[in-house]
């Protein structure tokens, strides 16, 4: 009897130790809301005008996933993440209908940092996105037009090896390389990026670079290469190379946080421009104010301008406002609005995630709910 009790106690202790050494977490969130937008082209109905609709993912994309770690001893851990994006209003998988389209990777973490392999975020998403309005409190509609600089994390990188350092008094850095995988043409579909960030006290800074070969195949999703859905990407995705440089910073004054960021996006060797480059620059300023610990308001302004494209220049001005109220640690209600004005010859507005306007202006209002788990 005593031996049996000792054996059971030993098994229980072993099970407790094994449980302490590894963990798997189920996580996710649902973000849904009602939108009103004016001056929008509906490609399915072949109409244009104002539209009321439900959409998933206003502040953040709806998703669910699994995240796990296993202690291997001597400070070394195995890590993995599987994350699936979905449209809560119809149940469809997003990211070109991938099961784990948001993230899917595994790797090792230790005193050296973290090395992971799979489908992952690039350095711009890691180091600069958290400093932009779209990456903080205003969501996808506040993304720079067409999210051409990926500060709203629209795109992920397949077949990638990624390194992320630990934090050294607030300083961190990292890089990513995606293998092209084409026999005889190593540069086809190749992507690499690198970034550095500093977050200590009231100051947060970040800068990053990305270079993608044959971006129509390696970087952009199939859906966004429609000119009506994303005019910039749809027109220039067939460039030989995409290059993005981005940097930004925020300063926390207490209840008020102020931020600025800049990006330069170049489509190099564009066929429709006879091999010339198409360059778009973005400059953003944003302010967030905590009226109370659970009530946040934000306003931001973004200016986008291009080089001469067929002797024409495009200029886009966009203002975003939002107000969000936490009902609990996991439930939030919010309202947001966006207004964009396009300037230039035959230029038309297009707020990210809405679609092309039939005029040079476009406005959106959304009321939404976000539930995390």
GROMACS .gro file of C-alpha atoms in nm:
model
  373
    1UNK     CA    1   0.000   0.000   0.000
    2UNK     CA    2   0.280   0.237   0.092
    3UNK     CA    3   0.464   0.152  -0.232
    4UNK     CA    4   0.151   0.228  -0.433
    5UNK     CA    5   0.108   0.562  -0.260
    6UNK     CA    6   0.474   0.646  -0.321
    7UNK     CA    7   0.439   0.553  -0.690
    8UNK     CA    8   0.128   0.768  -0.729
    9UNK     CA    9   0.301   1.058  -0.556
   10UNK     CA   10   0.602   1.022  -0.786
   11UNK     CA   11   0.381   1.015  -1.095
   12UNK     CA   12   0.193   1.322  -0.971
   13UNK     CA   13   0.518   1.509  -0.911
   14UNK     CA   14   0.644   1.411  -1.258
   15UNK     CA   15   0.319   1.526  -1.422
   16UNK     CA   16   0.335   1.860  -1.237
   17UNK     CA   17   0.696   1.911  -1.343
   18UNK     CA   18   0.614   1.827  -1.707
   19UNK     CA   19   0.322   2.068  -1.701
   20UNK     CA   20   0.543   2.343  -1.559
   21UNK     CA   21   0.803   2.288  -1.832
   22UNK     CA   22   0.565   2.333  -2.125
   23UNK     CA   23   0.249   2.527  -2.199
   24UNK     CA   24   0.003   2.581  -2.483
   25UNK     CA   25  -0.230   2.882  -2.489
   26UNK     CA   26  -0.545   2.923  -2.694
   27UNK     CA   27  -0.595   3.291  -2.781
   28UNK     CA   28  -0.790   3.512  -3.017
   29UNK     CA   29  -1.023   3.803  -3.067
   30UNK     CA   30  -1.339   3.891  -3.257
   31UNK     CA   31  -1.372   4.242  -3.399
   32UNK     CA   32  -1.690   4.329  -3.586
   33UNK     CA   33  -1.887   4.644  -3.662
   34UNK     CA   34  -2.120   4.844  -3.884
   35UNK     CA   35  -1.977   5.080  -4.145
   36UNK     CA   36  -2.112   5.370  -4.345
   37UNK     CA   37  -1.897   5.483  -4.636
   38UNK     CA   38  -1.977   5.725  -4.918
   39UNK     CA   39  -1.843   5.738  -5.273
   40UNK     CA   40  -1.738   5.376  -5.311
   41UNK     CA   41  -1.728   5.151  -5.618
   42UNK     CA   42  -1.889   4.809  -5.571
   43UNK     CA   43  -1.727   4.572  -5.819
   44UNK     CA   44  -1.967   4.283  -5.748
   45UNK     CA   45  -2.287   4.481  -5.802
   46UNK     CA   46  -2.122   4.707  -6.063
   47UNK     CA   47  -2.260   5.013  -5.886
   48UNK     CA   48  -2.119   5.309  -5.693
   49UNK     CA   49  -2.237   5.547  -5.420
   50UNK     CA   50  -2.292   5.521  -5.043
   51UNK     CA   51  -2.285   5.185  -4.863
   52UNK     CA   52  -2.387   5.038  -4.527
   53UNK     CA   53  -2.221   4.707  -4.442
   54UNK     CA   54  -2.088   4.482  -4.169
   55UNK     CA   55  -1.717   4.406  -4.173
   56UNK     CA   56  -1.475   4.206  -3.962
   57UNK     CA   57  -1.159   4.358  -3.821
   58UNK     CA   58  -1.189   4.733  -3.764
   59UNK     CA   59  -0.929   4.788  -3.492
   60UNK     CA   60  -0.768   4.444  -3.525
   61UNK     CA   61  -0.822   4.149  -3.754
   62UNK     CA   62  -1.042   3.874  -3.609
   63UNK     CA   63  -0.830   3.570  -3.533
   64UNK     CA   64  -0.774   3.261  -3.322
   65UNK     CA   65  -0.456   3.073  -3.255
   66UNK     CA   66  -0.233   2.852  -3.045
   67UNK     CA   67   0.089   2.966  -2.882
   68UNK     CA   68   0.323   2.734  -2.697
   69UNK     CA   69   0.660   2.699  -2.524
   70UNK     CA   70   0.860   2.403  -2.398
   71UNK     CA   71   1.151   2.438  -2.158
   72UNK     CA   72   1.453   2.245  -2.289
   73UNK     CA   73   1.682   2.332  -1.999
   74UNK     CA   74   1.982   2.565  -1.957
   75UNK     CA   75   1.769   2.865  -2.052
   76UNK     CA   76   1.670   2.719  -2.391
   77UNK     CA   77   1.304   2.700  -2.499
   78UNK     CA   78   1.117   2.570  -2.801
   79UNK     CA   79   0.843   2.808  -2.917
   80UNK     CA   80   0.565   2.796  -3.174
   81UNK     CA   81   0.267   3.002  -3.292
   82UNK     CA   82  -0.022   2.905  -3.519
   83UNK     CA   83  -0.263   3.192  -3.592
   84UNK     CA   84  -0.566   3.192  -3.822
   85UNK     CA   85  -0.747   3.500  -3.952
   86UNK     CA   86  -1.118   3.484  -4.029
   87UNK     CA   87  -1.418   3.697  -4.121
   88UNK     CA   88  -1.657   3.676  -3.828
   89UNK     CA   89  -1.957   3.776  -4.041
   90UNK     CA   90  -1.938   3.479  -4.279
   91UNK     CA   91  -1.685   3.244  -4.119
   92UNK     CA   92  -1.443   3.249  -4.413
   93UNK     CA   93  -1.067   3.216  -4.370
   94UNK     CA   94  -0.869   3.525  -4.468
   95UNK     CA   95  -0.516   3.579  -4.603
   96UNK     CA   96  -0.603   3.416  -4.937
   97UNK     CA   97  -0.801   3.140  -4.761
   98UNK     CA   98  -0.505   3.002  -4.564
   99UNK     CA   99  -0.576   2.796  -4.253
  100UNK     CA  100  -0.302   2.969  -4.055
  101UNK     CA  101  -0.265   3.276  -4.272
  102UNK     CA  102  -0.164   3.523  -4.003
  103UNK     CA  103   0.131   3.333  -3.858
  104UNK     CA  104   0.271   2.979  -3.857
  105UNK     CA  105   0.620   2.927  -3.718
  106UNK     CA  106   0.838   2.734  -3.474
  107UNK     CA  107   1.181   2.800  -3.331
  108UNK     CA  108   1.418   2.828  -3.037
  109UNK     CA  109   1.455   3.101  -2.776
  110UNK     CA  110   1.733   3.164  -2.526
  111UNK     CA  111   2.001   3.405  -2.408
  112UNK     CA  112   2.096   3.462  -2.773
  113UNK     CA  113   1.745   3.582  -2.865
  114UNK     CA  114   1.485   3.396  -3.072
  115UNK     CA  115   1.522   3.218  -3.407
  116UNK     CA  116   1.203   3.105  -3.584
  117UNK     CA  117   1.114   2.947  -3.919
  118UNK     CA  118   0.783   2.966  -4.110
  119UNK     CA  119   0.526   3.231  -4.211
  120UNK     CA  120   0.601   3.543  -4.009
  121UNK     CA  121   0.590   3.921  -3.978
  122UNK     CA  122   0.871   4.129  -4.125
  123UNK     CA  123   1.085   4.386  -3.942
  124UNK     CA  124   0.866   4.681  -4.045
  125UNK     CA  125   0.569   4.516  -3.876
  126UNK     CA  126   0.780   4.440  -3.568
  127UNK     CA  127   0.960   4.770  -3.514
  128UNK     CA  128   0.762   5.051  -3.683
  129UNK     CA  129   0.399   4.936  -3.697
  130UNK     CA  130   0.345   4.975  -3.319
  131UNK     CA  131   0.431   5.344  -3.357
  132UNK     CA  132   0.168   5.418  -3.626
  133UNK     CA  133  -0.199   5.506  -3.573
  134UNK     CA  134  -0.316   5.188  -3.748
  135UNK     CA  135  -0.095   4.969  -3.531
  136UNK     CA  136  -0.203   5.129  -3.203
  137UNK     CA  137  -0.566   5.240  -3.162
  138UNK     CA  138  -0.719   5.333  -3.498
  139UNK     CA  139  -0.700   5.009  -3.695
  140UNK     CA  140  -0.698   4.916  -4.062
  141UNK     CA  141  -0.900   5.213  -4.193
  142UNK     CA  142  -0.623   5.444  -4.067
  143UNK     CA  143  -0.357   5.252  -4.260
  144UNK     CA  144  -0.161   5.451  -4.514
  145UNK     CA  145  -0.339   5.425  -4.853
  146UNK     CA  146  -0.349   5.062  -4.961
  147UNK     CA  147  -0.117   4.985  -4.667
  148UNK     CA  148   0.162   5.014  -4.922
  149UNK     CA  149   0.429   5.038  -4.649
  150UNK     CA  150   0.285   4.743  -4.449
  151UNK     CA  151   0.262   4.943  -4.127
  152UNK     CA  152  -0.079   4.778  -4.076
  153UNK     CA  153   0.069   4.425  -4.107
  154UNK     CA  154  -0.144   4.334  -4.410
  155UNK     CA  155   0.125   4.097  -4.541
  156UNK     CA  156   0.325   3.811  -4.396
  157UNK     CA  157   0.641   3.647  -4.527
  158UNK     CA  158   0.641   3.280  -4.630
  159UNK     CA  159   0.941   3.044  -4.616
  160UNK     CA  160   1.126   3.276  -4.381
  161UNK     CA  161   1.400   3.248  -4.120
  162UNK     CA  162   1.380   3.521  -3.856
  163UNK     CA  163   1.599   3.642  -3.573
  164UNK     CA  164   1.478   3.868  -3.290
  165UNK     CA  165   1.716   3.984  -3.017
  166UNK     CA  166   1.637   4.010  -2.651
  167UNK     CA  167   1.590   4.360  -2.508
  168UNK     CA  168   1.904   4.533  -2.384
  169UNK     CA  169   1.788   4.824  -2.166
  170UNK     CA  170   1.508   4.887  -2.416
  171UNK     CA  171   1.717   4.831  -2.730
  172UNK     CA  172   1.626   4.541  -2.960
  173UNK     CA  173   1.696   4.445  -3.321
  174UNK     CA  174   1.617   4.171  -3.569
  175UNK     CA  175   1.607   4.053  -3.925
  176UNK     CA  176   1.428   3.815  -4.161
  177UNK     CA  177   1.523   3.630  -4.479
  178UNK     CA  178   1.281   3.448  -4.709
  179UNK     CA  179   1.426   3.194  -4.948
  180UNK     CA  180   1.298   3.229  -5.304
  181UNK     CA  181   1.302   2.858  -5.373
  182UNK     CA  182   1.324   2.886  -5.754
  183UNK     CA  183   1.573   2.653  -5.921
  184UNK     CA  184   1.842   2.846  -6.108
  185UNK     CA  185   1.706   3.187  -5.999
  186UNK     CA  186   1.782   3.239  -5.632
  187UNK     CA  187   1.665   3.601  -5.628
  188UNK     CA  188   1.311   3.524  -5.751
  189UNK     CA  189   1.059   3.575  -5.466
  190UNK     CA  190   1.344   3.651  -5.224
  191UNK     CA  191   1.262   3.886  -4.933
  192UNK     CA  192   1.481   4.025  -4.660
  193UNK     CA  193   1.425   4.285  -4.392
  194UNK     CA  194   1.600   4.424  -4.086
  195UNK     CA  195   1.503   4.660  -3.808
  196UNK     CA  196   1.596   4.818  -3.478
  197UNK     CA  197   1.386   4.956  -3.194
  198UNK     CA  198   1.419   5.135  -2.863
  199UNK     CA  199   1.150   5.141  -2.594
  200UNK     CA  200   1.245   5.277  -2.255
  201UNK     CA  201   1.047   5.510  -2.031
  202UNK     CA  202   0.841   5.762  -2.226
  203UNK     CA  203   1.033   5.718  -2.553
  204UNK     CA  204   0.971   5.457  -2.823
  205UNK     CA  205   1.164   5.459  -3.153
  206UNK     CA  206   1.184   5.221  -3.448
  207UNK     CA  207   1.331   5.193  -3.797
  208UNK     CA  208   1.324   4.911  -4.052
  209UNK     CA  209   1.398   4.816  -4.413
  210UNK     CA  210   1.240   4.560  -4.647
  211UNK     CA  211   1.340   4.440  -4.995
  212UNK     CA  212   1.116   4.199  -5.189
  213UNK     CA  213   1.196   4.054  -5.532
  214UNK     CA  214   0.903   3.984  -5.771
  215UNK     CA  215   0.659   4.121  -5.508
  216UNK     CA  216   0.347   4.015  -5.701
  217UNK     CA  217   0.440   3.655  -5.615
  218UNK     CA  218   0.631   3.695  -5.290
  219UNK     CA  219   0.478   3.983  -5.094
  220UNK     CA  220   0.133   4.101  -5.203
  221UNK     CA  221  -0.182   3.896  -5.154
  222UNK     CA  222  -0.383   3.796  -5.461
  223UNK     CA  223  -0.694   3.989  -5.357
  224UNK     CA  224  -0.521   4.325  -5.317
  225UNK     CA  225  -0.377   4.314  -5.670
  226UNK     CA  226  -0.718   4.429  -5.797
  227UNK     CA  227  -0.693   4.795  -5.903
  228UNK     CA  228  -1.041   4.873  -5.762
  229UNK     CA  229  -0.959   4.723  -5.422
  230UNK     CA  230  -0.606   4.864  -5.400
  231UNK     CA  231  -0.516   5.107  -5.683
  232UNK     CA  232  -0.147   5.145  -5.596
  233UNK     CA  233  -0.070   4.777  -5.543
  234UNK     CA  234  -0.293   4.675  -5.833
  235UNK     CA  235  -0.108   4.907  -6.069
  236UNK     CA  236   0.251   4.841  -5.963
  237UNK     CA  237   0.266   4.494  -5.803
  238UNK     CA  238   0.441   4.357  -6.115
  239UNK     CA  239   0.754   4.560  -6.036
  240UNK     CA  240   1.083   4.372  -6.031
  241UNK     CA  241   1.159   4.482  -5.676
  242UNK     CA  242   0.975   4.643  -5.386
  243UNK     CA  243   1.171   4.847  -5.133
  244UNK     CA  244   1.029   4.997  -4.812
  245UNK     CA  245   1.210   5.218  -4.562
  246UNK     CA  246   1.018   5.323  -4.251
  247UNK     CA  247   1.090   5.497  -3.921
  248UNK     CA  248   0.889   5.645  -3.639
  249UNK     CA  249   0.869   5.740  -3.276
  250UNK     CA  250   0.632   5.823  -2.991
  251UNK     CA  251   0.666   6.015  -2.668
  252UNK     CA  252   0.446   5.955  -2.365
  253UNK     CA  253   0.358   6.274  -2.175
  254UNK     CA  254   0.136   6.087  -1.931
  255UNK     CA  255  -0.227   6.102  -2.037
  256UNK     CA  256  -0.115   6.224  -2.382
  257UNK     CA  257   0.098   6.027  -2.628
  258UNK     CA  258   0.230   6.193  -2.946
  259UNK     CA  259   0.384   6.015  -3.242
  260UNK     CA  260   0.526   6.066  -3.591
  261UNK     CA  261   0.638   5.827  -3.861
  262UNK     CA  262   0.765   5.832  -4.219
  263UNK     CA  263   0.788   5.570  -4.493
  264UNK     CA  264   0.930   5.555  -4.845
  265UNK     CA  265   0.793   5.281  -5.072
  266UNK     CA  266   0.953   5.220  -5.411
  267UNK     CA  267   0.824   4.991  -5.684
  268UNK     CA  268   1.137   4.942  -5.896
  269UNK     CA  269   1.128   4.838  -6.260
  270UNK     CA  270   0.754   4.873  -6.325
  271UNK     CA  271   0.642   4.730  -6.661
  272UNK     CA  272   0.360   4.981  -6.718
  273UNK     CA  273   0.612   5.263  -6.664
  274UNK     CA  274   0.860   5.116  -6.916
  275UNK     CA  275   1.088   4.996  -6.639
  276UNK     CA  276   1.084   5.321  -6.439
  277UNK     CA  277   1.023   5.342  -6.064
  278UNK     CA  278   0.706   5.443  -5.880
  279UNK     CA  279   0.779   5.603  -5.543
  280UNK     CA  280   0.528   5.683  -5.268
  281UNK     CA  281   0.612   5.865  -4.946
  282UNK     CA  282   0.401   5.882  -4.630
  283UNK     CA  283   0.428   6.125  -4.340
  284UNK     CA  284   0.202   6.074  -4.036
  285UNK     CA  285   0.140   6.254  -3.707
  286UNK     CA  286  -0.082   6.109  -3.433
  287UNK     CA  287  -0.207   6.198  -3.086
  288UNK     CA  288  -0.372   5.969  -2.829
  289UNK     CA  289  -0.532   6.092  -2.508
  290UNK     CA  290  -0.649   5.888  -2.208
  291UNK     CA  291  -0.961   6.062  -2.081
  292UNK     CA  292  -0.969   5.784  -1.822
  293UNK     CA  293  -0.777   5.455  -1.783
  294UNK     CA  294  -1.050   5.280  -1.984
  295UNK     CA  295  -1.138   5.559  -2.230
  296UNK     CA  296  -0.898   5.651  -2.513
  297UNK     CA  297  -0.938   5.904  -2.795
  298UNK     CA  298  -0.703   5.935  -3.092
  299UNK     CA  299  -0.659   6.160  -3.394
  300UNK     CA  300  -0.408   6.122  -3.677
  301UNK     CA  301  -0.319   6.281  -4.008
  302UNK     CA  302  -0.141   6.114  -4.301
  303UNK     CA  303  -0.004   6.273  -4.617
  304UNK     CA  304   0.089   6.052  -4.913
  305UNK     CA  305   0.260   6.178  -5.227
  306UNK     CA  306   0.418   6.016  -5.533
  307UNK     CA  307   0.683   6.097  -5.787
  308UNK     CA  308   0.570   6.178  -6.142
  309UNK     CA  309   0.389   5.880  -6.292
  310UNK     CA  310   0.324   5.933  -6.664
  311UNK     CA  311   0.377   6.308  -6.598
  312UNK     CA  312   0.121   6.298  -6.315
  313UNK     CA  313   0.160   6.316  -5.938
  314UNK     CA  314  -0.076   6.177  -5.676
  315UNK     CA  315  -0.138   6.343  -5.339
  316UNK     CA  316  -0.361   6.195  -5.071
  317UNK     CA  317  -0.460   6.362  -4.742
  318UNK     CA  318  -0.634   6.154  -4.473
  319UNK     CA  319  -0.763   6.241  -4.125
  320UNK     CA  320  -0.867   5.971  -3.875
  321UNK     CA  321  -1.042   5.995  -3.538
  322UNK     CA  322  -1.140   5.725  -3.289
  323UNK     CA  323  -1.282   5.678  -2.939
  324UNK     CA  324  -1.269   5.345  -2.756
  325UNK     CA  325  -1.415   5.238  -2.422
  326UNK     CA  326  -1.307   4.927  -2.232
  327UNK     CA  327  -1.602   4.749  -2.073
  328UNK     CA  328  -1.368   4.490  -1.919
  329UNK     CA  329  -1.015   4.360  -1.970
  330UNK     CA  330  -1.132   4.170  -2.276
  331UNK     CA  331  -1.431   4.365  -2.414
  332UNK     CA  332  -1.415   4.700  -2.591
  333UNK     CA  333  -1.661   4.918  -2.784
  334UNK     CA  334  -1.544   5.189  -3.021
  335UNK     CA  335  -1.637   5.440  -3.289
  336UNK     CA  336  -1.401   5.568  -3.556
  337UNK     CA  337  -1.407   5.783  -3.865
  338UNK     CA  338  -1.182   5.853  -4.163
  339UNK     CA  339  -1.184   6.116  -4.437
  340UNK     CA  340  -0.958   6.121  -4.741
  341UNK     CA  341  -0.904   6.383  -5.012
  342UNK     CA  342  -0.717   6.298  -5.332
  343UNK     CA  343  -0.540   6.558  -5.540
  344UNK     CA  344  -0.388   6.525  -5.885
  345UNK     CA  345  -0.499   6.462  -6.241
  346UNK     CA  346  -0.797   6.224  -6.232
  347UNK     CA  347  -0.697   6.113  -5.879
  348UNK     CA  348  -0.956   5.923  -5.677
  349UNK     CA  349  -0.965   5.857  -5.305
  350UNK     CA  350  -0.944   5.509  -5.152
  351UNK     CA  351  -0.945   5.454  -4.776
  352UNK     CA  352  -0.766   5.130  -4.690
  353UNK     CA  353  -0.999   4.834  -4.659
  354UNK     CA  354  -1.289   5.018  -4.827
  355UNK     CA  355  -1.215   5.023  -5.198
  356UNK     CA  356  -1.181   5.284  -5.469
  357UNK     CA  357  -1.398   5.595  -5.456
  358UNK     CA  358  -1.588   5.720  -5.760
  359UNK     CA  359  -1.481   6.075  -5.664
  360UNK     CA  360  -1.176   6.251  -5.520
  361UNK     CA  361  -1.311   6.225  -5.164
  362UNK     CA  362  -1.422   5.940  -4.940
  363UNK     CA  363  -1.551   5.926  -4.582
  364UNK     CA  364  -1.617   5.638  -4.343
  365UNK     CA  365  -1.781   5.600  -4.002
  366UNK     CA  366  -1.775   5.275  -3.801
  367UNK     CA  367  -1.919   5.155  -3.472
  368UNK     CA  368  -1.767   4.831  -3.349
  369UNK     CA  369  -1.714   4.573  -3.077
  370UNK     CA  370  -1.396   4.383  -2.994
  371UNK     CA  371  -1.391   4.075  -2.769
  372UNK     CA  372  -1.061   3.908  -2.683
  373UNK     CA  373  -0.999   3.566  -2.530
   0.00000   0.00000   0.00000
